[in-house]
């Protein structure tokens, strides 16, 4: 089979209007065939020079941006709208591949379109790109294809991802200020220790008297920076590399995730985030017709916390034995009593999806409220911390001068 390459075409649509665009195909004939299925009469087809020579896109390893959740949310909503309006799947994928602003997603959608054109289902093609399409999306699309409601499944995916993007944005906005203040304080401390304190140290040597204890400690720490900073940089780099490779391993998650939920203040917030994500994903998958055992497995994997994932493994085993969902959740402390009670009511009344949606909406509001309160509490604490650290260093530097002034008097 010939390698797929980009082609630039000019043609006329059914109304006689001139249209231009790009397509990926193995040959010029394949481009012409695809244009005819799109209702376009080709005028000229030439091989694209984009991606070769000076036109080649430069990507730096580790800095290339992948497919984001926001990109998937926009794509899902647009796809649902076009399919619901009666456009064919091939034409929908072609439009999305050309108009999406995310270049990685555009490339993937072009490959998906090629797969679908050869008879592969869209869910199977999505599964080939599991690094970009989450399992929940692949399975909901598969359920929509099987049940004949692909547009509604895509609409549910869009709503799910939009709420997840909003949730992440809320968390980021709450953490941005504390992180900036913390980084500024660390940079300020390092600048003072490396550049400012040595100047004062040279000045103190001519005083001929012993320095106060805080000043001695500060000077000693400053002198050790020549060894500490390189070691610290190496440790940070090594840890970053190790963390990027091992953060998703079961051993690390098994040890770290339970600790996250017990951290003062932040633990409660992380628990609410995990419960909101679990409830929303589970509701969407049930609504899409995904089998409940498969849904529990996928929801556990996408919960973002090993504690919830292991709890849902037990729930799946209970359901496999013919028992309810709520019963095993009662023994899992990560799920608040209100959640298990509402799930039990939803099971009994046959409205589990509705109850899960209400739980997700409630905890979304709880997360938003908690992050606002957390931001309001952290701001003065961070300012006080910065004042104590920097102010303490300044006082320690000026203590010998104050001592000399007192001696002169």
Short mmCIF file of C-alpha atoms in Angstrom, two decimals:
data_model
loop_
_atom_site.label_atom_id
_atom_site.label_comp_id
_atom_site.label_asym_id
_atom_site.label_seq_id
_atom_site.Cartn_x
_atom_site.Cartn_y
_atom_site.Cartn_z
CA UNK A 1 0.00 0.00 0.00
CA UNK A 2 1.32 3.45 -0.93
CA UNK A 3 2.22 5.85 1.87
CA UNK A 4 -0.40 8.47 2.67
CA UNK A 5 0.72 12.00 1.73
CA UNK A 6 -0.90 15.45 1.67
CA UNK A 7 -2.48 16.81 -1.54
CA UNK A 8 -3.78 20.28 -2.40
CA UNK A 9 -6.88 20.42 -4.58
CA UNK A 10 -9.02 22.98 -6.40
CA UNK A 11 -12.52 22.05 -7.50
CA UNK A 12 -16.14 23.12 -7.96
CA UNK A 13 -19.01 22.15 -5.69
CA UNK A 14 -22.58 21.35 -6.73
CA UNK A 15 -23.40 25.09 -6.92
CA UNK A 16 -20.45 25.80 -9.23
CA UNK A 17 -18.47 27.60 -6.54
CA UNK A 18 -14.68 27.17 -6.57
CA UNK A 19 -13.37 25.46 -3.44
CA UNK A 20 -9.84 24.73 -2.30
CA UNK A 21 -8.50 22.45 0.39
CA UNK A 22 -6.11 19.69 1.45
CA UNK A 23 -6.56 15.94 1.72
CA UNK A 24 -4.34 13.08 2.83
CA UNK A 25 -4.38 10.14 0.43
CA UNK A 26 -1.99 7.56 -1.07
CA UNK A 27 -2.42 8.80 -4.66
CA UNK A 28 -3.91 11.48 -6.89
CA UNK A 29 -6.63 9.05 -7.99
CA UNK A 30 -7.64 8.43 -4.38
CA UNK A 31 -8.00 12.20 -3.90
CA UNK A 32 -10.23 12.45 -6.98
CA UNK A 33 -12.39 9.56 -5.73
CA UNK A 34 -12.80 11.16 -2.33
CA UNK A 35 -13.66 14.55 -3.85
CA UNK A 36 -16.41 12.93 -5.93
CA UNK A 37 -17.94 11.42 -2.77
CA UNK A 38 -17.89 14.93 -1.27
CA UNK A 39 -19.76 16.32 -4.29
CA UNK A 40 -16.75 18.24 -5.63
CA UNK A 41 -15.55 18.13 -9.25
CA UNK A 42 -11.74 18.37 -9.22
CA UNK A 43 -10.01 21.02 -11.34
CA UNK A 44 -6.44 20.47 -10.17
CA UNK A 45 -4.76 18.13 -7.69
CA UNK A 46 -1.12 18.68 -6.73
CA UNK A 47 1.13 17.19 -4.08
CA UNK A 48 1.48 19.47 -1.05
CA UNK A 49 4.94 20.76 -0.13
CA UNK A 50 3.93 21.45 3.47
CA UNK A 51 5.96 19.40 5.93
CA UNK A 52 9.03 19.19 3.69
CA UNK A 53 12.22 21.26 3.68
CA UNK A 54 11.80 24.69 5.26
CA UNK A 55 8.05 24.11 5.54
CA UNK A 56 8.53 21.22 7.93
CA UNK A 57 6.89 21.73 11.30
CA UNK A 58 9.47 21.75 14.08
CA UNK A 59 8.54 19.90 17.26
CA UNK A 60 10.65 19.83 20.39
CA UNK A 61 10.44 16.55 22.35
CA UNK A 62 8.57 17.07 25.61
CA UNK A 63 7.14 20.43 24.52
CA UNK A 64 4.76 19.38 21.75
CA UNK A 65 1.14 19.95 22.71
CA UNK A 66 -1.11 16.91 22.48
CA UNK A 67 -4.87 16.70 22.12
CA UNK A 68 -6.49 18.52 25.01
CA UNK A 69 -9.80 17.81 26.69
CA UNK A 70 -11.16 21.14 25.46
CA UNK A 71 -10.30 20.18 21.87
CA UNK A 72 -12.19 16.90 22.32
CA UNK A 73 -15.19 18.70 23.82
CA UNK A 74 -15.41 21.10 20.86
CA UNK A 75 -14.92 18.27 18.37
CA UNK A 76 -17.61 16.10 20.01
CA UNK A 77 -20.18 18.90 20.05
CA UNK A 78 -19.52 19.87 16.42
CA UNK A 79 -19.60 16.23 15.36
CA UNK A 80 -22.90 15.64 17.18
CA UNK A 81 -24.44 18.72 15.53
CA UNK A 82 -23.37 17.75 12.01
CA UNK A 83 -24.40 14.10 12.32
CA UNK A 84 -27.71 15.14 13.88
CA UNK A 85 -28.25 17.49 10.90
CA UNK A 86 -27.97 14.58 8.46
CA UNK A 87 -24.38 14.96 7.23
CA UNK A 88 -22.61 11.73 6.39
CA UNK A 89 -19.93 10.51 8.77
CA UNK A 90 -17.20 10.83 6.12
CA UNK A 91 -18.12 14.41 5.27
CA UNK A 92 -18.34 15.27 8.98
CA UNK A 93 -14.87 13.89 9.67
CA UNK A 94 -13.48 15.70 6.63
CA UNK A 95 -14.90 19.04 7.80
CA UNK A 96 -13.63 18.52 11.34
CA UNK A 97 -10.14 17.56 10.13
CA UNK A 98 -9.94 20.77 8.11
CA UNK A 99 -11.39 23.26 10.57
CA UNK A 100 -10.08 22.12 13.97
CA UNK A 101 -7.45 24.46 15.43
CA UNK A 102 -5.53 21.60 17.06
CA UNK A 103 -2.98 20.26 14.57
CA UNK A 104 -2.49 16.92 16.41
CA UNK A 105 -6.26 16.38 16.46
CA UNK A 106 -6.51 17.33 12.77
CA UNK A 107 -3.94 14.68 11.87
CA UNK A 108 -5.74 12.04 13.94
CA UNK A 109 -9.14 12.91 12.46
CA UNK A 110 -7.68 12.60 8.96
CA UNK A 111 -6.50 9.08 9.84
CA UNK A 112 -9.90 8.26 11.36
CA UNK A 113 -11.58 9.47 8.17
CA UNK A 114 -9.32 7.22 6.10
CA UNK A 115 -10.17 4.26 8.35
CA UNK A 116 -13.90 4.91 8.13
CA UNK A 117 -13.64 5.21 4.35
CA UNK A 118 -12.19 1.68 4.22
CA UNK A 119 -15.06 0.26 6.30
CA UNK A 120 -13.65 0.50 9.85
CA UNK A 121 -16.11 1.68 12.49
CA UNK A 122 -15.39 5.05 14.08
CA UNK A 123 -15.06 3.53 17.57
CA UNK A 124 -12.48 1.03 16.32
CA UNK A 125 -10.55 3.85 14.69
CA UNK A 126 -10.73 5.93 17.87
CA UNK A 127 -9.38 2.92 19.79
CA UNK A 128 -6.25 2.99 17.59
CA UNK A 129 -5.53 6.44 19.07
CA UNK A 130 -6.18 5.63 22.73
CA UNK A 131 -3.43 8.06 23.77
CA UNK A 132 -5.64 10.91 22.51
CA UNK A 133 -9.19 9.56 22.95
CA UNK A 134 -10.06 8.56 26.57
CA UNK A 135 -11.63 5.11 27.18
CA UNK A 136 -14.92 6.72 28.23
CA UNK A 137 -15.18 8.43 24.83
CA UNK A 138 -14.34 5.28 22.86
CA UNK A 139 -16.90 3.17 24.71
CA UNK A 140 -19.68 5.77 24.55
CA UNK A 141 -19.10 6.17 20.80
CA UNK A 142 -19.20 2.36 20.43
CA UNK A 143 -22.48 2.24 22.35
CA UNK A 144 -23.91 5.06 20.20
CA UNK A 145 -22.90 3.26 17.00
CA UNK A 146 -24.44 0.00 18.16
CA UNK A 147 -27.67 1.59 19.38
CA UNK A 148 -28.07 4.02 16.47
CA UNK A 149 -27.84 7.18 18.58
CA UNK A 150 -24.28 8.32 17.82
CA UNK A 151 -25.24 12.01 17.80
CA UNK A 152 -26.74 11.79 21.32
CA UNK A 153 -23.71 9.85 22.57
CA UNK A 154 -21.40 12.53 21.18
CA UNK A 155 -23.56 15.23 22.77
CA UNK A 156 -23.20 13.49 26.15
CA UNK A 157 -19.43 13.24 25.64
CA UNK A 158 -19.27 16.97 24.86
CA UNK A 159 -21.23 17.89 27.99
CA UNK A 160 -19.06 15.56 30.08
CA UNK A 161 -15.79 16.99 28.78
CA UNK A 162 -17.02 20.59 29.06
CA UNK A 163 -17.83 20.07 32.73
CA UNK A 164 -14.47 18.37 33.27
CA UNK A 165 -12.70 21.32 31.62
CA UNK A 166 -14.64 23.72 33.86
CA UNK A 167 -13.73 21.66 36.93
CA UNK A 168 -10.04 21.68 36.02
CA UNK A 169 -10.19 25.42 35.34
CA UNK A 170 -11.69 26.02 38.79
CA UNK A 171 -8.91 24.03 40.45
CA UNK A 172 -6.19 25.76 38.43
CA UNK A 173 -7.54 29.21 39.24
CA UNK A 174 -7.51 28.34 42.94
CA UNK A 175 -3.93 27.07 42.87
CA UNK A 176 -2.38 29.66 40.54
CA UNK A 177 -1.96 32.42 43.13
CA UNK A 178 -0.43 30.23 45.89
CA UNK A 179 1.97 28.60 43.43
CA UNK A 180 3.10 31.98 42.05
CA UNK A 181 3.67 33.36 45.56
CA UNK A 182 5.55 30.22 46.60
CA UNK A 183 7.80 30.33 43.51
CA UNK A 184 8.45 34.05 44.03
CA UNK A 185 9.39 33.49 47.66
CA UNK A 186 11.78 30.64 46.78
CA UNK A 187 13.41 32.71 44.02
CA UNK A 188 13.71 35.69 46.36
CA UNK A 189 15.32 33.56 49.07
CA UNK A 190 17.80 32.03 46.62
CA UNK A 191 18.73 35.47 45.22
CA UNK A 192 19.35 36.82 48.72
CA UNK A 193 21.36 33.78 49.80
CA UNK A 194 23.51 33.68 46.65
CA UNK A 195 24.04 37.38 45.92
CA UNK A 196 23.01 39.61 48.85
CA UNK A 197 24.22 37.72 51.94
CA UNK A 198 27.85 37.33 50.66
CA UNK A 199 28.08 41.14 50.32
CA UNK A 200 27.03 41.57 53.94
CA UNK A 201 29.35 38.73 54.96
CA UNK A 202 32.37 40.60 53.54
CA UNK A 203 31.25 43.70 55.38
CA UNK A 204 30.81 41.77 58.67
CA UNK A 205 34.36 40.38 58.50
CA UNK A 206 35.76 43.89 59.09
CA UNK A 207 33.73 44.42 62.23
CA UNK A 208 36.03 42.30 64.39
CA UNK A 209 33.23 41.07 66.67
CA UNK A 210 31.20 37.87 66.77
CA UNK A 211 27.99 37.83 64.79
CA UNK A 212 24.55 37.16 66.34
CA UNK A 213 23.39 33.53 66.03
CA UNK A 214 20.67 34.21 63.38
CA UNK A 215 23.22 36.03 61.23
CA UNK A 216 25.75 33.20 61.63
CA UNK A 217 23.15 30.66 60.53
CA UNK A 218 22.18 32.80 57.53
CA UNK A 219 25.83 33.22 56.46
CA UNK A 220 26.50 29.48 56.84
CA UNK A 221 23.46 28.64 54.71
CA UNK A 222 24.60 31.16 52.09
CA UNK A 223 28.08 29.59 51.89
CA UNK A 224 26.57 26.12 51.48
CA UNK A 225 24.53 27.27 48.46
CA UNK A 226 27.50 26.61 46.17
CA UNK A 227 27.00 22.90 46.91
CA UNK A 228 23.27 22.82 47.65
CA UNK A 229 22.03 24.48 44.42
CA UNK A 230 23.73 22.05 41.97
CA UNK A 231 22.62 19.07 44.06
CA UNK A 232 19.08 20.48 44.25
CA UNK A 233 18.95 20.97 40.46
CA UNK A 234 20.14 17.39 39.85
CA UNK A 235 17.61 16.02 42.36
CA UNK A 236 14.75 17.97 40.78
CA UNK A 237 15.68 16.82 37.25
CA UNK A 238 16.09 13.17 38.30
CA UNK A 239 12.83 13.22 40.27
CA UNK A 240 10.97 14.86 37.34
CA UNK A 241 12.17 12.16 34.94
CA UNK A 242 11.34 9.39 37.41
CA UNK A 243 7.93 10.89 38.18
CA UNK A 244 6.97 11.25 34.52
CA UNK A 245 7.69 7.54 34.00
CA UNK A 246 6.27 6.13 37.23
CA UNK A 247 3.43 8.44 38.35
CA UNK A 248 0.79 6.22 36.73
CA UNK A 249 2.18 2.88 37.92
CA UNK A 250 -0.01 0.96 40.35
CA UNK A 251 2.69 0.80 43.04
CA UNK A 252 3.07 4.60 43.16
CA UNK A 253 -0.68 5.28 42.96
CA UNK A 254 -1.39 2.66 45.64
CA UNK A 255 1.01 4.43 48.01
CA UNK A 256 0.30 8.06 47.12
CA UNK A 257 -3.43 8.32 46.36
CA UNK A 258 -4.64 7.32 49.87
CA UNK A 259 -2.29 9.94 51.34
CA UNK A 260 -3.71 12.61 49.02
CA UNK A 261 -7.19 12.10 50.47
CA UNK A 262 -5.85 12.55 54.04
CA UNK A 263 -4.00 15.84 53.48
CA UNK A 264 -5.52 18.56 55.71
CA UNK A 265 -7.83 20.92 53.78
CA UNK A 266 -6.72 19.67 50.34
CA UNK A 267 -7.74 16.06 51.05
CA UNK A 268 -11.41 17.00 51.36
CA UNK A 269 -11.23 18.93 48.09
CA UNK A 270 -9.58 16.03 46.26
CA UNK A 271 -12.26 13.67 47.59
CA UNK A 272 -15.03 15.92 46.26
CA UNK A 273 -13.32 16.16 42.87
CA UNK A 274 -12.99 12.36 42.64
CA UNK A 275 -16.65 11.79 43.61
CA UNK A 276 -17.86 14.41 41.13
CA UNK A 277 -15.82 12.83 38.32
CA UNK A 278 -17.01 9.32 39.22
CA UNK A 279 -20.67 10.32 39.33
CA UNK A 280 -20.61 12.30 36.09
CA UNK A 281 -18.72 9.65 34.10
CA UNK A 282 -20.86 6.82 35.45
CA UNK A 283 -24.10 8.69 34.64
CA UNK A 284 -22.98 9.42 31.09
CA UNK A 285 -21.91 5.84 30.42
CA UNK A 286 -25.17 4.40 31.77
CA UNK A 287 -27.12 6.94 29.68
CA UNK A 288 -25.17 5.89 26.58
CA UNK A 289 -26.09 2.24 27.11
CA UNK A 290 -22.64 0.96 28.04
CA UNK A 291 -22.91 -2.37 29.97
CA UNK A 292 -22.72 -1.65 33.68
CA UNK A 293 -19.70 -3.91 34.41
CA UNK A 294 -17.75 -2.33 31.58
CA UNK A 295 -18.86 1.12 32.74
CA UNK A 296 -17.65 0.48 36.29
CA UNK A 297 -14.25 -0.61 35.02
CA UNK A 298 -13.83 2.45 32.79
CA UNK A 299 -15.16 4.86 35.42
CA UNK A 300 -12.65 3.45 37.91
CA UNK A 301 -9.78 3.96 35.47
CA UNK A 302 -10.83 7.56 34.75
CA UNK A 303 -11.57 8.54 38.37
CA UNK A 304 -8.01 9.78 38.87
CA UNK A 305 -7.60 8.10 42.27
CA UNK A 306 -6.53 4.55 43.10
CA UNK A 307 -8.79 4.40 46.19
CA UNK A 308 -11.93 4.91 44.09
CA UNK A 309 -10.66 2.60 41.37
CA UNK A 310 -10.06 -0.25 43.86
CA UNK A 311 -13.46 0.43 45.46
CA UNK A 312 -15.19 0.13 42.09
CA UNK A 313 -13.43 -3.19 41.45
CA UNK A 314 -15.26 -4.50 44.54
CA UNK A 315 -18.50 -2.95 43.32
CA UNK A 316 -18.12 -4.67 39.95
CA UNK A 317 -17.57 -8.00 41.69
CA UNK A 318 -20.73 -7.41 43.73
CA UNK A 319 -22.76 -6.61 40.60
CA UNK A 320 -21.31 -9.67 38.85
CA UNK A 321 -22.72 -11.79 41.69
CA UNK A 322 -26.16 -10.25 41.26
CA UNK A 323 -26.00 -7.77 44.14
CA UNK A 324 -26.62 -4.01 44.14
CA UNK A 325 -24.19 -1.20 43.42
CA UNK A 326 -24.87 0.73 46.62
CA UNK A 327 -24.22 -2.12 49.11
CA UNK A 328 -20.43 -2.44 48.59
CA UNK A 329 -20.07 1.36 48.41
CA UNK A 330 -21.27 1.61 52.02
CA UNK A 331 -18.08 -0.10 53.20
CA UNK A 332 -15.86 2.32 51.24
CA UNK A 333 -15.13 5.43 53.36
CA UNK A 334 -14.12 7.42 50.27
CA UNK A 335 -17.83 7.65 49.31
CA UNK A 336 -19.87 9.94 51.62
CA UNK A 337 -23.11 8.47 53.05
CA UNK A 338 -25.20 10.87 50.96
CA UNK A 339 -23.71 9.42 47.76
CA UNK A 340 -24.42 5.80 48.67
CA UNK A 341 -27.94 6.65 49.87
CA UNK A 342 -28.81 8.47 46.64
CA UNK A 343 -27.37 5.65 44.52
CA UNK A 344 -29.45 3.14 46.52
CA UNK A 345 -32.60 5.21 45.94
CA UNK A 346 -31.74 5.53 42.23
CA UNK A 347 -31.33 1.75 41.91
CA UNK A 348 -34.64 1.06 43.65
CA UNK A 349 -36.54 3.67 41.62
CA UNK A 350 -34.89 2.80 38.29
CA UNK A 351 -33.46 6.32 37.98
CA UNK A 352 -29.77 5.67 38.66
CA UNK A 353 -28.61 7.94 35.84
CA UNK A 354 -30.68 10.86 37.18
CA UNK A 355 -29.38 10.39 40.72
CA UNK A 356 -25.77 10.19 39.58
CA UNK A 357 -26.21 13.38 37.56
CA UNK A 358 -27.61 15.16 40.64
CA UNK A 359 -24.67 13.90 42.72
CA UNK A 360 -22.21 15.17 40.10
CA UNK A 361 -23.90 18.59 39.92
CA UNK A 362 -23.92 18.86 43.72
CA UNK A 363 -20.22 18.03 44.07
CA UNK A 364 -19.30 20.32 41.18
CA UNK A 365 -20.84 23.16 43.18
CA UNK A 366 -19.09 21.92 46.32
CA UNK A 367 -15.72 21.93 44.56
CA UNK A 368 -16.30 25.45 43.27
CA UNK A 369 -17.32 26.68 46.73
CA UNK A 370 -14.41 24.91 48.43
CA UNK A 371 -11.84 26.30 46.00
CA UNK A 372 -13.15 29.85 46.54
CA UNK A 373 -12.90 29.42 50.31
CA UNK A 374 -9.47 27.85 49.97
CA UNK A 375 -8.22 30.72 47.82
CA UNK A 376 -9.57 33.27 50.29
CA UNK A 377 -7.80 31.49 53.17
CA UNK A 378 -4.50 30.81 51.38
CA UNK A 379 -3.89 34.34 50.10
CA UNK A 380 -3.24 35.98 53.50
CA UNK A 381 -1.33 32.91 54.71
CA UNK A 382 1.00 33.02 51.70
CA UNK A 383 1.56 36.76 52.11
CA UNK A 384 2.34 36.23 55.81
CA UNK A 385 4.70 33.37 54.93
CA UNK A 386 6.53 35.51 52.37
CA UNK A 387 6.78 38.38 54.87
CA UNK A 388 8.14 36.14 57.64
CA UNK A 389 10.76 34.47 55.41
CA UNK A 390 12.04 37.58 53.64
CA UNK A 391 11.59 39.81 56.69
CA UNK A 392 13.41 37.32 58.92
CA UNK A 393 16.37 37.23 56.54
CA UNK A 394 16.54 41.04 56.37
CA UNK A 395 16.43 41.31 60.18
CA UNK A 396 19.17 38.68 60.52
CA UNK A 397 21.36 40.67 58.10
CA UNK A 398 20.86 43.95 59.96
CA UNK A 399 21.25 42.61 63.51
CA UNK A 400 25.08 43.13 63.53
CA UNK A 401 24.57 46.72 62.35
CA UNK A 402 22.05 47.30 65.12
CA UNK A 403 24.54 45.84 67.62
CA UNK A 404 27.30 48.19 66.45
CA UNK A 405 24.94 51.18 66.62
CA UNK A 406 24.09 50.24 70.21
CA UNK A 407 27.77 49.89 71.13
CA UNK A 408 28.62 53.33 69.68
CA UNK A 409 25.86 54.96 71.74
#
